[in-house]
Protein backbone atom coordinates (compact mmCIF):
# COMPACT_ATOMS: atom_id res chain seq x y z
CA MET A 1 -170.85 -40.76 -46.30
CA ALA A 2 -171.64 -37.11 -45.60
CA ALA A 3 -168.01 -36.15 -46.22
CA ALA A 4 -168.06 -37.93 -49.61
CA ALA A 5 -171.27 -36.08 -50.57
CA GLU A 6 -169.76 -32.74 -49.57
CA ASP A 7 -166.65 -33.52 -51.59
CA THR A 8 -168.77 -34.38 -54.67
CA VAL A 9 -170.77 -31.13 -54.39
CA GLU A 10 -167.58 -29.10 -53.90
CA LYS A 11 -165.99 -30.65 -56.99
CA GLU A 12 -169.16 -30.01 -59.07
CA VAL A 13 -169.32 -26.36 -57.98
CA GLY A 14 -165.60 -25.96 -58.70
CA ARG A 15 -166.09 -27.44 -62.17
CA VAL A 16 -168.98 -25.06 -62.87
CA VAL A 17 -166.90 -22.06 -61.74
CA GLU A 18 -164.02 -23.11 -64.03
CA GLN A 19 -166.44 -23.51 -66.95
CA ALA A 20 -167.83 -20.02 -66.26
CA LYS A 21 -164.30 -18.56 -66.31
CA GLU A 22 -163.46 -20.36 -69.55
CA LEU A 23 -166.70 -19.17 -71.14
CA GLN A 24 -165.97 -15.60 -70.07
CA GLU A 25 -162.49 -15.77 -71.59
CA THR A 26 -163.85 -17.24 -74.84
CA ALA A 27 -166.58 -14.60 -75.07
CA ALA A 28 -164.11 -11.78 -74.34
CA SER A 29 -161.75 -13.11 -77.00
CA LEU A 30 -164.58 -13.40 -79.53
CA ILE A 31 -165.81 -9.85 -78.79
CA ALA A 32 -162.27 -8.47 -79.15
CA LYS A 33 -161.85 -10.29 -82.48
CA SER A 34 -165.28 -9.12 -83.67
CA THR A 35 -164.48 -5.54 -82.69
CA HIS A 36 -161.20 -5.68 -84.60
CA ASP A 37 -162.87 -7.20 -87.68
CA GLU A 38 -165.73 -4.69 -87.46
CA GLN A 39 -163.28 -1.79 -87.33
CA SER A 40 -161.50 -3.15 -90.40
CA VAL A 41 -164.77 -3.46 -92.35
CA ARG A 42 -165.81 0.03 -91.18
CA GLN A 43 -162.59 1.53 -92.54
CA LYS A 44 -163.10 -0.25 -95.88
CA ALA A 45 -166.69 1.01 -96.10
CA LEU A 46 -165.62 4.59 -95.37
CA SER A 47 -162.81 4.33 -97.90
CA LEU A 48 -165.14 3.01 -100.59
CA GLU A 49 -167.73 5.72 -99.86
CA SER A 50 -164.98 8.31 -100.22
CA SER A 51 -163.91 6.74 -103.53
CA ILE A 52 -167.48 6.91 -104.86
CA ARG A 53 -167.68 10.62 -103.98
CA ARG A 54 -164.33 11.22 -105.64
CA CYS A 55 -165.41 9.42 -108.81
CA SER A 56 -168.67 11.39 -108.85
CA SER A 57 -166.72 14.63 -108.56
CA LEU A 58 -164.43 13.56 -111.41
CA LEU A 59 -167.46 12.84 -113.61
CA ASP A 60 -168.91 16.28 -112.87
CA ARG A 61 -165.65 17.96 -113.90
CA SER A 62 -165.03 15.80 -116.98
CA ASN A 63 -166.51 17.63 -119.96
CA HIS A 64 -164.64 15.64 -122.60
CA LEU A 65 -166.46 12.35 -121.99
CA ALA A 66 -169.01 11.15 -124.53
CA PRO A 67 -172.61 11.66 -123.28
CA LYS A 68 -173.40 7.93 -123.48
CA LEU A 69 -170.28 6.98 -121.53
CA ALA A 70 -170.86 9.71 -118.92
CA ALA A 71 -174.47 8.55 -118.41
CA LYS A 72 -173.37 4.90 -118.10
CA LEU A 73 -170.65 5.74 -115.57
CA GLU A 74 -173.05 7.85 -113.55
CA GLU A 75 -175.56 5.01 -113.52
CA ASP A 76 -172.86 2.54 -112.42
CA LEU A 77 -171.86 4.83 -109.57
CA GLN A 78 -175.50 5.11 -108.48
CA LYS A 79 -175.76 1.32 -108.42
CA ALA A 80 -172.59 1.15 -106.30
CA ARG A 81 -174.13 3.65 -103.86
CA CYS A 82 -177.29 1.55 -103.61
CA ILE A 83 -175.31 -1.67 -103.07
CA ILE A 84 -173.48 -0.12 -100.13
CA ALA A 85 -176.44 1.78 -98.69
CA ASP A 86 -178.95 -1.07 -99.12
CA GLY A 87 -176.68 -3.95 -98.19
CA ASP A 88 -175.19 -5.21 -94.95
CA ALA A 89 -172.27 -2.79 -95.31
CA SER A 90 -174.58 0.14 -94.52
CA SER A 91 -174.45 -0.69 -90.81
CA PHE A 92 -170.73 0.10 -90.84
CA LEU A 93 -171.23 3.60 -92.28
CA PRO A 94 -171.66 6.60 -89.95
CA SER A 95 -175.31 7.01 -88.95
CA LYS A 96 -177.24 10.25 -89.07
CA PRO A 97 -177.57 12.08 -85.75
CA GLN A 98 -180.69 10.97 -83.90
CA GLY A 99 -181.80 14.48 -82.99
CA ARG A 100 -183.32 15.99 -79.89
CA PHE A 101 -186.78 14.48 -80.36
CA LEU A 102 -185.58 10.88 -79.96
CA LYS A 103 -183.25 11.84 -77.12
CA MET A 104 -186.13 13.56 -75.34
CA PHE A 105 -188.29 10.41 -75.46
CA LEU A 106 -185.70 7.61 -75.39
CA GLY A 107 -182.57 9.16 -73.94
CA PRO A 108 -179.07 8.60 -75.39
CA ILE A 109 -179.94 5.19 -76.88
CA ASN A 110 -178.61 4.06 -80.25
CA VAL A 111 -181.66 3.10 -82.34
CA ARG A 112 -179.66 2.14 -85.45
CA ALA A 113 -180.14 -1.55 -86.22
CA SER A 114 -177.00 -3.46 -87.18
CA ARG A 115 -178.90 -6.10 -89.19
CA LYS A 116 -180.77 -5.35 -92.40
CA ASP A 117 -183.69 -7.62 -91.63
CA VAL A 118 -184.36 -5.65 -88.44
CA GLN A 119 -184.23 -2.36 -90.39
CA PHE A 120 -186.72 -3.69 -92.95
CA LYS A 121 -189.06 -4.79 -90.15
CA VAL A 122 -188.97 -1.23 -88.79
CA LYS A 123 -189.85 0.10 -92.26
CA GLU A 124 -192.69 -2.40 -92.75
CA GLU A 125 -194.10 -1.58 -89.31
CA TYR A 126 -194.04 2.13 -90.26
CA ASN A 127 -196.00 1.38 -93.44
CA SER A 128 -198.52 -0.72 -91.50
CA TYR A 129 -198.91 2.07 -88.94
CA ARG A 130 -199.66 4.58 -91.70
CA ASP A 131 -202.25 2.25 -93.26
CA ARG A 132 -203.98 1.73 -89.90
CA THR A 133 -204.04 5.43 -89.09
CA ALA A 134 -205.47 6.28 -92.51
CA LEU A 135 -208.49 4.08 -91.76
CA LEU A 136 -208.86 5.62 -88.30
CA PHE A 137 -208.65 9.10 -89.84
CA LEU A 138 -211.79 8.18 -91.76
CA PHE A 139 -213.55 6.37 -88.92
CA PHE A 140 -213.26 8.76 -85.95
CA PRO A 141 -214.42 12.03 -87.62
CA SER A 142 -217.21 10.15 -89.45
CA VAL A 143 -218.57 8.80 -86.15
CA LEU A 144 -218.38 12.23 -84.48
CA LEU A 145 -220.17 13.99 -87.36
CA CYS A 146 -222.87 11.28 -87.56
CA LEU A 147 -223.49 11.45 -83.82
CA ARG A 148 -223.60 15.25 -84.05
CA SER A 149 -226.46 15.03 -86.55
CA TRP A 150 -228.36 12.02 -85.15
CA VAL A 151 -227.82 12.12 -81.38
CA TRP A 152 -226.39 15.47 -80.24
CA ASN A 153 -228.83 17.74 -82.15
CA GLY A 154 -226.13 19.47 -84.19
CA CYS A 155 -223.93 20.40 -81.20
CA LEU A 156 -220.73 18.49 -80.41
CA PRO A 157 -219.98 17.83 -76.71
CA THR A 158 -216.52 18.82 -75.47
CA PHE A 159 -215.30 15.42 -74.25
CA PRO A 160 -215.59 13.39 -77.53
CA VAL A 161 -213.77 16.13 -79.46
CA GLN A 162 -210.99 16.30 -76.84
CA LEU A 163 -210.77 12.50 -76.90
CA TYR A 164 -210.24 12.72 -80.67
CA GLN A 165 -207.54 15.38 -80.19
CA ALA A 166 -205.81 13.13 -77.63
CA TRP A 167 -205.79 10.34 -80.23
CA LEU A 168 -204.30 12.76 -82.78
CA LEU A 169 -201.54 13.61 -80.30
CA PHE A 170 -200.77 9.89 -79.84
CA LEU A 171 -200.90 9.34 -83.63
CA TYR A 172 -198.53 12.15 -84.62
CA THR A 173 -196.13 11.38 -81.77
CA GLY A 174 -195.96 7.77 -82.98
CA LEU A 175 -195.36 8.88 -86.56
CA ALA A 176 -192.62 11.33 -85.55
CA LEU A 177 -190.85 8.70 -83.43
CA ARG A 178 -190.97 6.11 -86.22
CA GLU A 179 -189.76 8.57 -88.85
CA ASN A 180 -186.84 9.72 -86.69
CA ILE A 181 -185.85 6.08 -86.15
CA LEU A 182 -186.09 5.45 -89.91
CA ARG A 183 -183.84 8.45 -90.62
CA ALA A 184 -181.31 7.13 -88.11
CA ASN A 185 -181.35 3.84 -90.06
CA GLY A 186 -180.65 5.46 -93.43
CA SER A 187 -184.08 6.46 -94.76
CA ASP A 188 -184.40 9.66 -96.80
CA ILE A 189 -187.61 11.05 -95.25
CA ARG A 190 -187.89 14.75 -95.99
CA SER A 191 -187.42 17.03 -92.99
CA TRP A 192 -190.66 18.89 -93.73
CA TRP A 193 -192.86 15.84 -93.08
CA ILE A 194 -191.30 15.29 -89.66
CA ASN A 195 -191.61 19.01 -88.86
CA HIS A 196 -195.22 18.87 -90.05
CA HIS A 197 -195.92 16.15 -87.49
CA TYR A 198 -194.28 18.26 -84.78
CA CYS A 199 -196.67 21.09 -85.68
CA ALA A 200 -199.64 18.69 -85.61
CA MET A 201 -198.56 17.47 -82.16
CA ILE A 202 -198.42 21.05 -80.88
CA MET A 203 -201.88 21.78 -82.32
CA ALA A 204 -203.33 18.65 -80.68
CA VAL A 205 -201.91 19.70 -77.29
CA VAL A 206 -203.35 23.22 -77.66
CA SER A 207 -206.72 21.83 -78.80
CA LEU A 208 -206.96 19.76 -75.62
CA THR A 209 -207.03 23.00 -73.60
CA TRP A 210 -209.68 24.57 -75.86
CA GLU A 211 -213.14 24.53 -74.31
CA ILE A 212 -215.62 23.76 -77.11
CA LYS A 213 -218.55 26.20 -76.87
CA GLY A 214 -222.10 24.87 -77.05
CA GLN A 215 -225.54 26.48 -77.09
CA PRO A 216 -226.63 29.15 -77.86
CA ASN A 217 -225.50 29.64 -81.48
CA CYS A 218 -223.74 26.23 -81.40
CA ALA A 219 -223.57 25.88 -85.19
CA GLN A 220 -221.77 29.21 -85.53
CA LYS A 221 -219.40 28.61 -82.61
CA GLN A 222 -218.48 25.09 -83.73
CA ARG A 223 -218.18 25.84 -87.44
CA GLY A 224 -214.38 25.55 -87.31
CA VAL A 225 -214.52 22.25 -85.42
CA GLN A 226 -217.00 20.81 -87.92
CA LEU A 227 -214.82 21.86 -90.87
CA PHE A 228 -211.74 20.37 -89.18
CA LEU A 229 -213.50 17.01 -88.82
CA GLN A 230 -214.56 17.12 -92.50
CA TRP A 231 -210.97 17.92 -93.46
CA ALA A 232 -209.74 14.97 -91.36
CA MET A 233 -212.05 12.64 -93.31
CA MET A 234 -210.62 13.96 -96.59
CA GLN A 235 -207.11 13.45 -95.26
CA GLY A 236 -207.93 9.82 -94.46
CA VAL A 237 -208.92 9.21 -98.11
CA ALA A 238 -205.79 11.02 -99.34
CA MET A 239 -203.57 9.00 -96.98
CA LEU A 240 -204.94 5.69 -98.27
CA LEU A 241 -204.27 6.72 -101.89
CA GLN A 242 -200.88 8.22 -101.06
CA ASN A 243 -199.69 5.16 -99.13
CA ARG A 244 -200.52 2.85 -102.05
CA TYR A 245 -199.02 5.19 -104.64
CA GLN A 246 -195.76 5.78 -102.76
CA ARG A 247 -195.29 2.07 -102.16
CA GLN A 248 -195.58 1.35 -105.90
CA ARG A 249 -193.15 4.16 -106.66
CA LEU A 250 -190.67 2.75 -104.17
CA TYR A 251 -190.81 -0.73 -105.73
CA THR A 252 -190.19 0.83 -109.16
CA ARG A 253 -187.20 2.88 -108.02
CA ILE A 254 -185.65 -0.05 -106.14
CA ALA A 255 -185.93 -2.17 -109.30
CA LEU A 256 -184.18 0.61 -111.26
CA GLY A 257 -181.41 0.79 -108.65
CA LYS A 258 -182.31 4.40 -107.81
CA ALA A 259 -183.56 3.90 -104.26
CA LYS A 260 -182.79 1.94 -101.14
CA ARG A 261 -185.30 -0.37 -99.48
CA MET A 262 -185.24 1.87 -96.38
CA ASP A 263 -186.22 4.99 -98.35
CA VAL A 264 -189.52 6.81 -98.18
CA VAL A 265 -189.93 7.98 -101.76
CA TRP A 266 -190.57 11.65 -102.51
CA GLY A 267 -188.78 12.55 -105.72
CA GLU A 268 -188.53 11.16 -109.21
CA THR A 269 -190.52 8.11 -110.20
CA ALA A 270 -191.47 5.94 -113.11
CA GLY A 271 -194.83 4.47 -114.00
CA VAL A 272 -198.20 4.74 -112.23
CA ASP A 273 -198.80 8.17 -113.76
CA GLY A 274 -202.56 7.57 -113.78
CA GLN A 275 -202.58 7.42 -110.00
CA LEU A 276 -200.49 10.61 -109.87
CA TRP A 277 -203.10 12.48 -111.93
CA LEU A 278 -205.71 11.36 -109.40
CA LEU A 279 -203.60 11.98 -106.30
CA CYS A 280 -202.29 15.48 -107.05
CA PRO A 281 -205.70 17.20 -107.37
CA ILE A 282 -206.83 15.50 -104.15
CA LEU A 283 -203.71 16.72 -102.34
CA PHE A 284 -204.11 20.29 -103.61
CA ILE A 285 -207.82 20.34 -102.68
CA LEU A 286 -206.94 18.95 -99.25
CA GLN A 287 -204.26 21.61 -98.71
CA GLY A 288 -206.62 24.37 -99.86
CA PHE A 289 -209.33 23.11 -97.52
CA GLU A 290 -206.83 22.95 -94.64
CA ALA A 291 -205.97 26.61 -95.21
CA TYR A 292 -209.69 27.43 -95.42
CA VAL A 293 -210.33 25.76 -92.04
CA GLY A 294 -207.49 27.80 -90.51
CA LEU A 295 -208.87 31.04 -91.98
CA GLN A 296 -212.36 30.20 -90.71
CA LEU A 297 -210.98 29.77 -87.19
CA LEU A 298 -209.23 33.15 -87.45
CA ARG A 299 -212.45 34.67 -88.78
CA THR A 300 -214.53 33.42 -85.84
CA ALA A 301 -211.89 34.81 -83.44
CA TYR A 302 -211.84 38.17 -85.28
CA LYS A 303 -215.65 38.48 -85.12
CA GLY A 304 -215.65 37.62 -81.42
CA VAL A 305 -217.71 34.44 -81.80
CA THR A 306 -214.97 32.38 -80.12
CA SER A 307 -212.08 34.59 -79.09
CA GLU A 308 -209.91 32.16 -77.08
CA TRP A 309 -206.19 32.21 -77.86
CA GLN A 310 -206.35 28.52 -78.78
CA VAL A 311 -208.62 29.34 -81.75
CA ILE A 312 -206.17 31.93 -83.08
CA PHE A 313 -203.16 29.65 -82.52
CA CYS A 314 -204.75 26.64 -84.25
CA GLY A 315 -205.91 28.82 -87.15
CA VAL A 316 -202.42 30.22 -87.77
CA LEU A 317 -200.87 26.75 -87.44
CA LEU A 318 -203.31 25.20 -89.94
CA VAL A 319 -202.58 27.92 -92.51
CA PHE A 320 -198.82 27.48 -91.97
CA MET A 321 -199.02 23.69 -92.42
CA ALA A 322 -201.20 24.07 -95.53
CA VAL A 323 -198.69 26.45 -97.15
CA GLY A 324 -195.78 24.16 -96.22
CA ASN A 325 -197.56 21.10 -97.65
CA PHE A 326 -198.35 22.99 -100.86
CA LEU A 327 -194.77 24.19 -101.37
CA ASN A 328 -193.39 20.72 -100.63
CA THR A 329 -195.81 19.07 -103.09
CA VAL A 330 -194.92 21.60 -105.82
CA GLU A 331 -191.21 20.96 -105.20
CA ILE A 332 -191.75 17.21 -105.53
CA LEU A 333 -193.59 17.67 -108.84
CA MET A 334 -190.80 19.93 -110.14
CA VAL A 335 -188.19 17.28 -109.26
CA LYS A 336 -190.32 14.67 -111.01
CA SER A 337 -190.65 16.90 -114.08
CA ARG A 338 -186.88 17.52 -114.24
CA PHE A 339 -186.23 13.79 -113.90
CA LYS A 340 -188.62 12.98 -116.75
CA ALA A 341 -186.99 15.63 -118.95
CA LYS A 342 -183.59 14.15 -118.14
CA MET A 343 -184.77 10.62 -119.01
CA LYS A 344 -186.24 11.84 -122.31
CA SER A 345 -182.98 13.59 -123.17
CA LYS A 346 -181.01 10.45 -122.29
CA SER A 347 -183.31 8.29 -124.42
CA LYS A 348 -182.96 10.68 -127.36
CA GLN A 349 -179.16 10.62 -127.09
CA GLU A 350 -179.15 6.81 -127.08
CA MET A 351 -181.33 6.76 -130.19
CA ASP A 352 -178.99 9.19 -131.96
């Protein structure tokens, strides 16, 4: 009886081992076939991308084409680019280099998603993160300033301010990581915005080592800190408006076939001009106030009120970021203006 039981168990184990070997062979065969098919599709995608570039170059050199025909062909080529870049074929195109920042945090890991639905989830999570942080940008400084007036007798303690700076470090690190991952997955985020977040991370780290001075003359010593918190509240309002505006712009450009769903829009647009007239003055005021905060920090250091190196460093960095934001915003508006002029010219030609 025992021998029969042992024989049954032995046969069952042998059967399981054979099934495992067969499954391994099937999986290996499937992977080899998938790899071969993937390589074939990759070559086709690269070939087609090269053909689109060649056709674009031919259009640029062809001066004898009628304006209407040239515009139509250029538009068709743009649609072809969007089909490839925004479709499943995009995963077979060469990805952008991930950069040192991602390698520093994640190591040599490929963060490019092979499926479009995963890429879109990454983009939607980035948008949700920006919306959440905009609300927190309003909430945290408001609480600190209210407590300063109602509880702390006009003098901010060191720990709550450093806690806020630690949150800023976490916030900007999260934004930079998400934006680098988006770029690796085909998004067109401008390099300046990522570099701006690097600068903000550095400033948050430096601010954590800055001992906030209290009494006597607390109001004078903490003038720069108070202005920075007021600027952060303004930035929260601007972020809420900007997030909504950019999302509407993106939907418009996708509908026109001029953007991919993974893009973060920065250039030409159509529609929602009323919001642009509201947003631009707010952005310019915010950038001017950011520079003013930086200059105030430098002024307090120059007068010897607070002469720590952290004050000078943060002041210079704020002025630098304000100038960079201003130049980037002006460049965006110039691109938008050129695009509108081009569209008007095209419309006039079609009417003629």
